[in-house]
């Protein structure tokens, strides 16, 4: 394979993610081929990249000539014309619609075009990489490369090897993403990978608190922001992500874990989706964003706020410890993923150590005895760490 910078990078899908990934690769000096099945999509993507680079130039982050060079490095492919422009690619990253059959058909068609050594990477958020590899002749070259939105700004990339992926392919893709200035972590091919799995209780536990009438959305958001130190509260974040998208991620993790009750979606969120209250993009979600709407005020009760944060945080730490227990990622990668992928104020394992593993265990056991639900089972590794008196942020020996 040519030197890293000389690699030609293909991106299929020129939507929110694909255009961001194309911008990242072109900014790093690669020739990029960008294609989309929809007429005009690549031109639109090019305009979005142009404005994004113009902002970087205005802020002094990028020189004007470098921005022009970046755009000039992106060539179009007419996907309808049989993916011909992808023929010289060393790696193709797909960011098309989140449907297994569509992605498998695309990889199979690409295999007809690209050289044997070309890596086929998927930006899927929820599909199994093994299932994508199962649809091609050479599954050893299929790997997950999960970027976060917006790709040019968010530093994290989860590298996801499947059981069939060649270790050399995974390590090459990690080196490539590192060379783009990304923070890379390795995740096992499991539902939600690292970030979308461990973050579930941030939403799920907050929804339970809402459903039980412990507090309203404004108060829970206020507590998680002001006391917990999170950049956004769970409800404002769900409205920002889109309740349809957030609900779909939770549902997919729930189904893909054979209905583990820890990830059970909330009826409250389902009803919002059914009613079309999708969040900011529809001007209504948990909050009303229409002109003249009154923003609800939080209760600002510090005792209640601390109890909310204690409960949500205990479930998040338990989830992070369980990800280490199940070897989904190393403790260090768990910390990096949550701070770089979703901007948590600190790594959950270190946070749990600061609170004290025995205290986290006490909180989760209390929830388990109070509710009698398997949802609140403590991770076996949390129990073991407490028994051994070892920190949560220690190697998984
Ligand atoms: N949006 C996010 O926050 C986010 C984050 C990480 C990963 N992802 C994943 O990235 C992928 C793309 O998501 P998105 O948000 O960019 O979607 P999007 O809808 O913005 O873009 C998808 C693009 O793919 C094109 N497309 C669909 N089928 C195609 C095909 N067969 N061949 C070529 N082009 C095709 C569509 O025309 C569209 O332009 C999905 O797998 C998604 O799960 C999304």
PDB file of C-alpha atoms in Angstrom, residues 91-384:
ATOM      1  CA  UNK A  91      -9.968   2.447   1.034  1.00  0.00           C
ATOM      2  CA  UNK A  92     -13.676   3.136   0.573  1.00  0.00           C
ATOM      3  CA  UNK A  93     -15.746   4.323   3.530  1.00  0.00           C
ATOM      4  CA  UNK A  94     -19.485   3.933   3.136  1.00  0.00           C
ATOM      5  CA  UNK A  95     -21.880   6.333   4.824  1.00  0.00           C
ATOM      6  CA  UNK A  96     -25.105   5.478   3.008  1.00  0.00           C
ATOM      7  CA  UNK A  97     -28.533   4.736   4.448  1.00  0.00           C
ATOM      8  CA  UNK A  98     -28.510   2.583   7.616  1.00  0.00           C
ATOM      9  CA  UNK A  99     -29.897  -0.577   5.970  1.00  0.00           C
ATOM     10  CA  UNK A 100     -28.049  -3.881   5.956  1.00  0.00           C
ATOM     11  CA  UNK A 101     -29.178  -4.965   2.482  1.00  0.00           C
ATOM     12  CA  UNK A 102     -28.217  -1.620   0.900  1.00  0.00           C
ATOM     13  CA  UNK A 103     -24.783  -1.664   2.518  1.00  0.00           C
ATOM     14  CA  UNK A 104     -24.152  -5.302   1.579  1.00  0.00           C
ATOM     15  CA  UNK A 105     -25.192  -4.658  -2.018  1.00  0.00           C
ATOM     16  CA  UNK A 106     -22.888  -1.642  -2.157  1.00  0.00           C
ATOM     17  CA  UNK A 107     -19.872  -3.564  -0.797  1.00  0.00           C
ATOM     18  CA  UNK A 108     -20.517  -6.437  -3.216  1.00  0.00           C
ATOM     19  CA  UNK A 109     -20.656  -3.976  -6.141  1.00  0.00           C
ATOM     20  CA  UNK A 110     -17.505  -2.205  -4.931  1.00  0.00           C
ATOM     21  CA  UNK A 111     -15.659  -5.528  -4.754  1.00  0.00           C
ATOM     22  CA  UNK A 112     -16.148  -5.803  -8.514  1.00  0.00           C
ATOM     23  CA  UNK A 113     -14.431  -2.446  -9.030  1.00  0.00           C
ATOM     24  CA  UNK A 114     -11.640  -1.979  -6.491  1.00  0.00           C
ATOM     25  CA  UNK A 115      -8.293  -3.801  -6.129  1.00  0.00           C
ATOM     26  CA  UNK A 116      -8.105  -6.832  -3.804  1.00  0.00           C
ATOM     27  CA  UNK A 117      -6.131  -4.813  -1.205  1.00  0.00           C
ATOM     28  CA  UNK A 118      -8.721  -2.024  -1.005  1.00  0.00           C
ATOM     29  CA  UNK A 119     -10.289  -1.795   2.466  1.00  0.00           C
ATOM     30  CA  UNK A 120     -14.074  -1.557   2.694  1.00  0.00           C
ATOM     31  CA  UNK A 121     -14.972   0.433   5.799  1.00  0.00           C
ATOM     32  CA  UNK A 122     -18.444   1.153   7.162  1.00  0.00           C
ATOM     33  CA  UNK A 123     -19.570   4.144   9.187  1.00  0.00           C
ATOM     34  CA  UNK A 124     -22.613   2.198  10.429  1.00  0.00           C
ATOM     35  CA  UNK A 125     -23.863   3.119  13.904  1.00  0.00           C
ATOM     36  CA  UNK A 126     -25.883   0.012  14.584  1.00  0.00           C
ATOM     37  CA  UNK A 127     -25.306  -2.808  12.109  1.00  0.00           C
ATOM     38  CA  UNK A 128     -22.922  -5.659  12.830  1.00  0.00           C
ATOM     39  CA  UNK A 129     -19.654  -5.506  10.929  1.00  0.00           C
ATOM     40  CA  UNK A 130     -19.706  -9.303  10.727  1.00  0.00           C
ATOM     41  CA  UNK A 131     -23.022  -9.090   8.841  1.00  0.00           C
ATOM     42  CA  UNK A 132     -21.501  -6.598   6.392  1.00  0.00           C
ATOM     43  CA  UNK A 133     -18.466  -8.847   5.893  1.00  0.00           C
ATOM     44  CA  UNK A 134     -20.806 -11.802   5.377  1.00  0.00           C
ATOM     45  CA  UNK A 135     -22.010 -10.280   2.110  1.00  0.00           C
ATOM     46  CA  UNK A 136     -18.664 -10.027   0.307  1.00  0.00           C
ATOM     47  CA  UNK A 137     -16.119 -12.491  -1.072  1.00  0.00           C
ATOM     48  CA  UNK A 138     -13.229 -11.153   1.048  1.00  0.00           C
ATOM     49  CA  UNK A 139     -14.560 -10.365   4.525  1.00  0.00           C
ATOM     50  CA  UNK A 140     -11.028  -9.827   5.864  1.00  0.00           C
ATOM     51  CA  UNK A 141     -11.049  -6.334   4.290  1.00  0.00           C
ATOM     52  CA  UNK A 142     -14.320  -5.183   5.894  1.00  0.00           C
ATOM     53  CA  UNK A 143     -14.014  -3.085   9.059  1.00  0.00           C
ATOM     54  CA  UNK A 144     -16.087  -0.565  11.012  1.00  0.00           C
ATOM     55  CA  UNK A 145     -14.898   3.035  11.078  1.00  0.00           C
ATOM     56  CA  UNK A 146     -17.455   4.904  13.145  1.00  0.00           C
ATOM     57  CA  UNK A 147     -17.179   8.706  13.018  1.00  0.00           C
ATOM     58  CA  UNK A 148     -19.240  11.148  15.062  1.00  0.00           C
ATOM     59  CA  UNK A 149     -21.279  14.045  13.767  1.00  0.00           C
ATOM     60  CA  UNK A 150     -19.995  16.502  12.574  1.00  0.00           C
ATOM     61  CA  UNK A 151     -16.995  14.450  11.433  1.00  0.00           C
ATOM     62  CA  UNK A 152     -14.634  17.402  10.839  1.00  0.00           C
ATOM     63  CA  UNK A 153     -15.173  18.629  14.426  1.00  0.00           C
ATOM     64  CA  UNK A 154     -15.689  15.499  16.510  1.00  0.00           C
ATOM     65  CA  UNK A 155     -12.329  13.884  17.260  1.00  0.00           C
ATOM     66  CA  UNK A 156     -13.414  10.289  17.960  1.00  0.00           C
ATOM     67  CA  UNK A 157     -13.343   7.375  15.535  1.00  0.00           C
ATOM     68  CA  UNK A 158     -14.287   3.889  16.768  1.00  0.00           C
ATOM     69  CA  UNK A 159     -12.395   1.228  14.816  1.00  0.00           C
ATOM     70  CA  UNK A 160     -14.501  -1.935  14.810  1.00  0.00           C
ATOM     71  CA  UNK A 161     -12.965  -5.193  13.607  1.00  0.00           C
ATOM     72  CA  UNK A 162     -15.385  -8.081  13.050  1.00  0.00           C
ATOM     73  CA  UNK A 163     -14.471 -11.695  13.761  1.00  0.00           C
ATOM     74  CA  UNK A 164     -13.600 -11.974  10.065  1.00  0.00           C
ATOM     75  CA  UNK A 165     -11.566  -8.736   9.765  1.00  0.00           C
ATOM     76  CA  UNK A 166      -7.833  -9.073   9.250  1.00  0.00           C
ATOM     77  CA  UNK A 167      -6.050  -7.539  12.281  1.00  0.00           C
ATOM     78  CA  UNK A 168      -3.701  -5.844   9.834  1.00  0.00           C
ATOM     79  CA  UNK A 169      -6.639  -4.076   8.124  1.00  0.00           C
ATOM     80  CA  UNK A 170      -7.956  -2.820  11.476  1.00  0.00           C
ATOM     81  CA  UNK A 171      -4.553  -1.558  12.526  1.00  0.00           C
ATOM     82  CA  UNK A 172      -3.976   0.149   9.141  1.00  0.00           C
ATOM     83  CA  UNK A 173      -7.307   1.964   9.420  1.00  0.00           C
ATOM     84  CA  UNK A 174      -6.465   3.041  12.936  1.00  0.00           C
ATOM     85  CA  UNK A 175      -3.132   4.448  11.763  1.00  0.00           C
ATOM     86  CA  UNK A 176      -4.921   6.206   8.899  1.00  0.00           C
ATOM     87  CA  UNK A 177      -7.509   7.851  11.185  1.00  0.00           C
ATOM     88  CA  UNK A 178      -4.718   8.782  13.632  1.00  0.00           C
ATOM     89  CA  UNK A 179      -2.895  10.473  10.751  1.00  0.00           C
ATOM     90  CA  UNK A 180      -6.041  12.577  10.210  1.00  0.00           C
ATOM     91  CA  UNK A 181      -5.674  13.907  13.752  1.00  0.00           C
ATOM     92  CA  UNK A 182      -8.501  11.739  15.100  1.00  0.00           C
ATOM     93  CA  UNK A 183      -8.579  10.031  18.490  1.00  0.00           C
ATOM     94  CA  UNK A 184      -9.079   6.365  17.736  1.00  0.00           C
ATOM     95  CA  UNK A 185     -10.375   3.608  19.985  1.00  0.00           C
ATOM     96  CA  UNK A 186     -10.941  -0.056  19.228  1.00  0.00           C
ATOM     97  CA  UNK A 187     -14.413  -1.456  19.901  1.00  0.00           C
ATOM     98  CA  UNK A 188     -15.585  -5.028  19.634  1.00  0.00           C
ATOM     99  CA  UNK A 189     -18.321  -5.734  17.099  1.00  0.00           C
ATOM    100  CA  UNK A 190     -21.159  -5.445  19.618  1.00  0.00           C
ATOM    101  CA  UNK A 191     -24.417  -3.431  19.594  1.00  0.00           C
ATOM    102  CA  UNK A 192     -23.761   0.310  19.839  1.00  0.00           C
ATOM    103  CA  UNK A 193     -19.987  -0.269  19.928  1.00  0.00           C
ATOM    104  CA  UNK A 194     -18.618   1.837  22.821  1.00  0.00           C
ATOM    105  CA  UNK A 195     -20.266   5.257  22.862  1.00  0.00           C
ATOM    106  CA  UNK A 196     -23.791   4.369  21.758  1.00  0.00           C
ATOM    107  CA  UNK A 197     -23.895   1.535  24.275  1.00  0.00           C
ATOM    108  CA  UNK A 198     -22.443   3.222  27.346  1.00  0.00           C
ATOM    109  CA  UNK A 199     -24.430   6.433  26.794  1.00  0.00           C
ATOM    110  CA  UNK A 200     -27.827   4.650  26.924  1.00  0.00           C
ATOM    111  CA  UNK A 201     -28.500   5.276  30.658  1.00  0.00           C
ATOM    112  CA  UNK A 202     -27.914   9.024  30.181  1.00  0.00           C
ATOM    113  CA  UNK A 203     -31.205   9.031  28.279  1.00  0.00           C
ATOM    114  CA  UNK A 204     -32.920   5.907  29.628  1.00  0.00           C
ATOM    115  CA  UNK A 205     -32.490   6.639  33.318  1.00  0.00           C
ATOM    116  CA  UNK A 206     -33.488  10.281  32.831  1.00  0.00           C
ATOM    117  CA  UNK A 207     -36.636   9.112  31.042  1.00  0.00           C
ATOM    118  CA  UNK A 208     -37.434   6.800  33.962  1.00  0.00           C
ATOM    119  CA  UNK A 209     -37.065   9.716  36.382  1.00  0.00           C
ATOM    120  CA  UNK A 210     -39.434  11.733  34.206  1.00  0.00           C
ATOM    121  CA  UNK A 211     -41.963   8.904  33.899  1.00  0.00           C
ATOM    122  CA  UNK A 212     -41.969   8.367  37.657  1.00  0.00           C
ATOM    123  CA  UNK A 213     -42.615  12.063  38.213  1.00  0.00           C
ATOM    124  CA  UNK A 214     -39.401  12.561  40.185  1.00  0.00           C
ATOM    125  CA  UNK A 215     -38.764  15.771  38.255  1.00  0.00           C
ATOM    126  CA  UNK A 216     -39.717  17.516  35.017  1.00  0.00           C
ATOM    127  CA  UNK A 217     -37.492  17.757  31.923  1.00  0.00           C
ATOM    128  CA  UNK A 218     -36.218  21.240  32.755  1.00  0.00           C
ATOM    129  CA  UNK A 219     -35.178  20.179  36.255  1.00  0.00           C
ATOM    130  CA  UNK A 220     -33.467  16.978  35.094  1.00  0.00           C
ATOM    131  CA  UNK A 221     -31.608  18.901  32.366  1.00  0.00           C
ATOM    132  CA  UNK A 222     -30.625  21.603  34.857  1.00  0.00           C
ATOM    133  CA  UNK A 223     -29.326  19.004  37.341  1.00  0.00           C
ATOM    134  CA  UNK A 224     -27.267  17.102  34.770  1.00  0.00           C
ATOM    135  CA  UNK A 225     -25.778  20.359  33.445  1.00  0.00           C
ATOM    136  CA  UNK A 226     -25.241  22.397  36.561  1.00  0.00           C
ATOM    137  CA  UNK A 227     -24.538  19.668  39.109  1.00  0.00           C
ATOM    138  CA  UNK A 228     -23.352  16.858  36.842  1.00  0.00           C
ATOM    139  CA  UNK A 229     -21.215  19.119  34.626  1.00  0.00           C
ATOM    140  CA  UNK A 230     -22.543  17.650  31.356  1.00  0.00           C
ATOM    141  CA  UNK A 231     -22.534  20.077  28.444  1.00  0.00           C
ATOM    142  CA  UNK A 232     -26.219  19.453  27.680  1.00  0.00           C
ATOM    143  CA  UNK A 233     -29.017  17.867  29.679  1.00  0.00           C
ATOM    144  CA  UNK A 234     -30.476  14.576  28.396  1.00  0.00           C
ATOM    145  CA  UNK A 235     -33.766  16.036  27.106  1.00  0.00           C
ATOM    146  CA  UNK A 236     -32.245  19.007  25.304  1.00  0.00           C
ATOM    147  CA  UNK A 237     -29.685  16.607  23.835  1.00  0.00           C
ATOM    148  CA  UNK A 238     -32.400  14.167  22.643  1.00  0.00           C
ATOM    149  CA  UNK A 239     -34.236  17.119  21.055  1.00  0.00           C
ATOM    150  CA  UNK A 240     -30.970  18.143  19.386  1.00  0.00           C
ATOM    151  CA  UNK A 241     -30.143  14.644  18.093  1.00  0.00           C
ATOM    152  CA  UNK A 242     -33.757  14.065  17.048  1.00  0.00           C
ATOM    153  CA  UNK A 243     -36.096  11.856  19.075  1.00  0.00           C
ATOM    154  CA  UNK A 244     -36.569   9.563  16.072  1.00  0.00           C
ATOM    155  CA  UNK A 245     -32.804   9.010  15.780  1.00  0.00           C
ATOM    156  CA  UNK A 246     -32.249   8.596  19.528  1.00  0.00           C
ATOM    157  CA  UNK A 247     -35.216   6.213  19.813  1.00  0.00           C
ATOM    158  CA  UNK A 248     -33.939   4.183  16.838  1.00  0.00           C
ATOM    159  CA  UNK A 249     -30.479   3.819  18.405  1.00  0.00           C
ATOM    160  CA  UNK A 250     -31.940   2.675  21.734  1.00  0.00           C
ATOM    161  CA  UNK A 251     -34.328   0.256  20.011  1.00  0.00           C
ATOM    162  CA  UNK A 252     -31.546  -1.215  17.902  1.00  0.00           C
ATOM    163  CA  UNK A 253     -29.247  -1.764  20.905  1.00  0.00           C
ATOM    164  CA  UNK A 254     -32.206  -3.290  22.824  1.00  0.00           C
ATOM    165  CA  UNK A 255     -33.049  -5.720  20.004  1.00  0.00           C
ATOM    166  CA  UNK A 256     -29.444  -6.546  19.180  1.00  0.00           C
ATOM    167  CA  UNK A 257     -28.693  -7.435  22.823  1.00  0.00           C
ATOM    168  CA  UNK A 258     -31.540  -9.995  22.741  1.00  0.00           C
ATOM    169  CA  UNK A 259     -33.755  -7.584  24.669  1.00  0.00           C
ATOM    170  CA  UNK A 260     -31.516  -6.847  27.618  1.00  0.00           C
ATOM    171  CA  UNK A 261     -33.832  -4.787  29.892  1.00  0.00           C
ATOM    172  CA  UNK A 262     -31.000  -2.356  30.591  1.00  0.00           C
ATOM    173  CA  UNK A 263     -31.579  -0.883  27.122  1.00  0.00           C
ATOM    174  CA  UNK A 264     -35.374  -1.024  26.988  1.00  0.00           C
ATOM    175  CA  UNK A 265     -36.672   2.083  25.186  1.00  0.00           C
ATOM    176  CA  UNK A 266     -39.113   4.400  26.952  1.00  0.00           C
ATOM    177  CA  UNK A 267     -42.770   4.642  25.968  1.00  0.00           C
ATOM    178  CA  UNK A 268     -42.575   8.370  26.599  1.00  0.00           C
ATOM    179  CA  UNK A 269     -40.023   8.767  23.827  1.00  0.00           C
ATOM    180  CA  UNK A 270     -41.941   6.476  21.509  1.00  0.00           C
ATOM    181  CA  UNK A 271     -45.051   8.609  21.919  1.00  0.00           C
ATOM    182  CA  UNK A 272     -43.076  11.735  21.016  1.00  0.00           C
ATOM    183  CA  UNK A 273     -41.823  10.030  17.864  1.00  0.00           C
ATOM    184  CA  UNK A 274     -45.334   8.827  16.982  1.00  0.00           C
ATOM    185  CA  UNK A 275     -46.666  12.354  17.438  1.00  0.00           C
ATOM    186  CA  UNK A 276     -43.946  13.833  15.244  1.00  0.00           C
ATOM    187  CA  UNK A 277     -42.406  15.743  18.169  1.00  0.00           C
ATOM    188  CA  UNK A 278     -38.927  14.981  16.906  1.00  0.00           C
ATOM    189  CA  UNK A 279     -37.100  17.852  18.577  1.00  0.00           C
ATOM    190  CA  UNK A 280     -35.420  20.953  17.175  1.00  0.00           C
ATOM    191  CA  UNK A 281     -35.816  19.937  13.547  1.00  0.00           C
ATOM    192  CA  UNK A 282     -39.626  20.011  13.996  1.00  0.00           C
ATOM    193  CA  UNK A 283     -39.543  22.873  16.500  1.00  0.00           C
ATOM    194  CA  UNK A 284     -41.167  20.655  19.122  1.00  0.00           C
ATOM    195  CA  UNK A 285     -39.912  17.812  21.232  1.00  0.00           C
ATOM    196  CA  UNK A 286     -39.518  17.735  24.995  1.00  0.00           C
ATOM    197  CA  UNK A 287     -39.339  21.505  24.620  1.00  0.00           C
ATOM    198  CA  UNK A 288     -41.233  23.910  22.385  1.00  0.00           C
ATOM    199  CA  UNK A 289     -38.870  25.834  20.071  1.00  0.00           C
ATOM    200  CA  UNK A 290     -41.515  27.834  18.223  1.00  0.00           C
ATOM    201  CA  UNK A 291     -41.377  31.627  18.317  1.00  0.00           C
ATOM    202  CA  UNK A 292     -43.002  32.953  21.462  1.00  0.00           C
ATOM    203  CA  UNK A 293     -42.970  29.646  23.325  1.00  0.00           C
ATOM    204  CA  UNK A 294     -42.183  29.914  27.030  1.00  0.00           C
ATOM    205  CA  UNK A 295     -39.134  27.944  28.176  1.00  0.00           C
ATOM    206  CA  UNK A 296     -39.987  26.019  31.372  1.00  0.00           C
ATOM    207  CA  UNK A 297     -37.935  26.848  34.460  1.00  0.00           C
ATOM    208  CA  UNK A 298     -36.179  24.157  36.462  1.00  0.00           C
ATOM    209  CA  UNK A 299     -37.041  23.642  40.125  1.00  0.00           C
ATOM    210  CA  UNK A 300     -33.397  24.359  41.076  1.00  0.00           C
ATOM    211  CA  UNK A 301     -33.751  22.151  44.148  1.00  0.00           C
ATOM    212  CA  UNK A 302     -30.171  21.116  44.938  1.00  0.00           C
ATOM    213  CA  UNK A 303     -31.080  18.056  47.019  1.00  0.00           C
ATOM    214  CA  UNK A 304     -33.355  16.747  44.268  1.00  0.00           C
ATOM    215  CA  UNK A 305     -30.768  17.699  41.618  1.00  0.00           C
ATOM    216  CA  UNK A 306     -27.990  15.787  43.390  1.00  0.00           C
ATOM    217  CA  UNK A 307     -30.225  12.697  43.712  1.00  0.00           C
ATOM    218  CA  UNK A 308     -30.954  12.822  39.958  1.00  0.00           C
ATOM    219  CA  UNK A 309     -27.263  13.078  39.063  1.00  0.00           C
ATOM    220  CA  UNK A 310     -26.294  10.339  41.560  1.00  0.00           C
ATOM    221  CA  UNK A 311     -28.735   7.885  40.007  1.00  0.00           C
ATOM    222  CA  UNK A 312     -27.983   8.577  36.350  1.00  0.00           C
ATOM    223  CA  UNK A 313     -24.244   8.650  36.989  1.00  0.00           C
ATOM    224  CA  UNK A 314     -24.292   5.353  38.918  1.00  0.00           C
ATOM    225  CA  UNK A 315     -26.001   3.679  35.952  1.00  0.00           C
ATOM    226  CA  UNK A 316     -23.514   5.235  33.513  1.00  0.00           C
ATOM    227  CA  UNK A 317     -20.521   4.071  35.556  1.00  0.00           C
ATOM    228  CA  UNK A 318     -22.049   0.584  35.887  1.00  0.00           C
ATOM    229  CA  UNK A 319     -22.486   0.493  32.103  1.00  0.00           C
ATOM    230  CA  UNK A 320     -18.889   1.609  31.495  1.00  0.00           C
ATOM    231  CA  UNK A 321     -17.548  -1.029  33.905  1.00  0.00           C
ATOM    232  CA  UNK A 322     -19.682  -3.686  32.220  1.00  0.00           C
ATOM    233  CA  UNK A 323     -18.253  -2.712  28.803  1.00  0.00           C
ATOM    234  CA  UNK A 324     -14.787  -3.381  30.229  1.00  0.00           C
ATOM    235  CA  UNK A 325     -16.072  -6.615  31.783  1.00  0.00           C
ATOM    236  CA  UNK A 326     -17.363  -7.808  28.393  1.00  0.00           C
ATOM    237  CA  UNK A 327     -14.109  -6.741  26.662  1.00  0.00           C
ATOM    238  CA  UNK A 328     -15.974  -4.319  24.419  1.00  0.00           C
ATOM    239  CA  UNK A 329     -13.045  -1.950  24.868  1.00  0.00           C
ATOM    240  CA  UNK A 330     -10.046  -1.386  27.110  1.00  0.00           C
ATOM    241  CA  UNK A 331     -10.553   0.839  30.182  1.00  0.00           C
ATOM    242  CA  UNK A 332      -8.514   3.615  28.553  1.00  0.00           C
ATOM    243  CA  UNK A 333     -10.519   3.441  25.328  1.00  0.00           C
ATOM    244  CA  UNK A 334     -13.773   3.563  27.330  1.00  0.00           C
ATOM    245  CA  UNK A 335     -12.563   6.794  28.936  1.00  0.00           C
ATOM    246  CA  UNK A 336     -11.423   8.311  25.628  1.00  0.00           C
ATOM    247  CA  UNK A 337     -14.616   7.312  23.822  1.00  0.00           C
ATOM    248  CA  UNK A 338     -16.964   9.018  26.280  1.00  0.00           C
ATOM    249  CA  UNK A 339     -14.922  12.209  26.613  1.00  0.00           C
ATOM    250  CA  UNK A 340     -14.090  12.600  22.902  1.00  0.00           C
ATOM    251  CA  UNK A 341     -17.214  11.059  21.301  1.00  0.00           C
ATOM    252  CA  UNK A 342     -19.952  12.626  23.461  1.00  0.00           C
ATOM    253  CA  UNK A 343     -18.002  15.307  25.373  1.00  0.00           C
ATOM    254  CA  UNK A 344     -18.607  13.880  28.860  1.00  0.00           C
ATOM    255  CA  UNK A 345     -16.873  16.113  31.392  1.00  0.00           C
ATOM    256  CA  UNK A 346     -14.693  13.206  32.519  1.00  0.00           C
ATOM    257  CA  UNK A 347     -14.126   9.522  31.943  1.00  0.00           C
ATOM    258  CA  UNK A 348     -16.783   7.403  33.661  1.00  0.00           C
ATOM    259  CA  UNK A 349     -14.324   4.935  35.241  1.00  0.00           C
ATOM    260  CA  UNK A 350     -12.202   7.727  36.739  1.00  0.00           C
ATOM    261  CA  UNK A 351     -15.429   9.454  37.843  1.00  0.00           C
ATOM    262  CA  UNK A 352     -16.588   6.236  39.499  1.00  0.00           C
ATOM    263  CA  UNK A 353     -13.234   5.946  41.268  1.00  0.00           C
ATOM    264  CA  UNK A 354     -13.572   9.475  42.564  1.00  0.00           C
ATOM    265  CA  UNK A 355     -17.051   8.768  43.936  1.00  0.00           C
ATOM    266  CA  UNK A 356     -15.821   5.368  45.119  1.00  0.00           C
ATOM    267  CA  UNK A 357     -16.639   1.995  43.583  1.00  0.00           C
ATOM    268  CA  UNK A 358     -18.392   0.825  46.817  1.00  0.00           C
ATOM    269  CA  UNK A 359     -20.704   3.859  46.664  1.00  0.00           C
ATOM    270  CA  UNK A 360     -21.536   3.193  42.975  1.00  0.00           C
ATOM    271  CA  UNK A 361     -22.291  -0.444  43.847  1.00  0.00           C
ATOM    272  CA  UNK A 362     -24.441   0.646  46.792  1.00  0.00           C
ATOM    273  CA  UNK A 363     -26.517   2.937  44.542  1.00  0.00           C
ATOM    274  CA  UNK A 364     -27.044   0.306  41.842  1.00  0.00           C
ATOM    275  CA  UNK A 365     -27.903  -2.374  44.432  1.00  0.00           C
ATOM    276  CA  UNK A 366     -30.394   0.016  46.016  1.00  0.00           C
ATOM    277  CA  UNK A 367     -32.071   0.555  42.628  1.00  0.00           C
ATOM    278  CA  UNK A 368     -32.120  -3.207  42.061  1.00  0.00           C
ATOM    279  CA  UNK A 369     -33.756  -3.908  45.421  1.00  0.00           C
ATOM    280  CA  UNK A 370     -36.183  -1.012  45.085  1.00  0.00           C
ATOM    281  CA  UNK A 371     -37.382  -1.964  41.580  1.00  0.00           C
ATOM    282  CA  UNK A 372     -36.630  -5.688  41.459  1.00  0.00           C
ATOM    283  CA  UNK A 373     -35.669  -5.253  37.808  1.00  0.00           C
ATOM    284  CA  UNK A 374     -32.798  -6.913  36.011  1.00  0.00           C
ATOM    285  CA  UNK A 375     -32.197  -3.529  34.402  1.00  0.00           C
ATOM    286  CA  UNK A 376     -30.472  -2.516  37.633  1.00  0.00           C
ATOM    287  CA  UNK A 377     -28.099  -5.474  37.997  1.00  0.00           C
ATOM    288  CA  UNK A 378     -24.589  -4.431  38.977  1.00  0.00           C
ATOM    289  CA  UNK A 379     -21.840  -5.469  36.591  1.00  0.00           C
ATOM    290  CA  UNK A 380     -19.930  -8.511  37.900  1.00  0.00           C
ATOM    291  CA  UNK A 381     -16.731  -6.494  37.394  1.00  0.00           C
ATOM    292  CA  UNK A 382     -18.058  -3.692  39.623  1.00  0.00           C
ATOM    293  CA  UNK A 383     -18.624  -6.244  42.403  1.00  0.00           C
ATOM    294  CA  UNK A 384     -15.187  -7.765  41.830  1.00  0.00           C
TER     295      UNK A 384
END
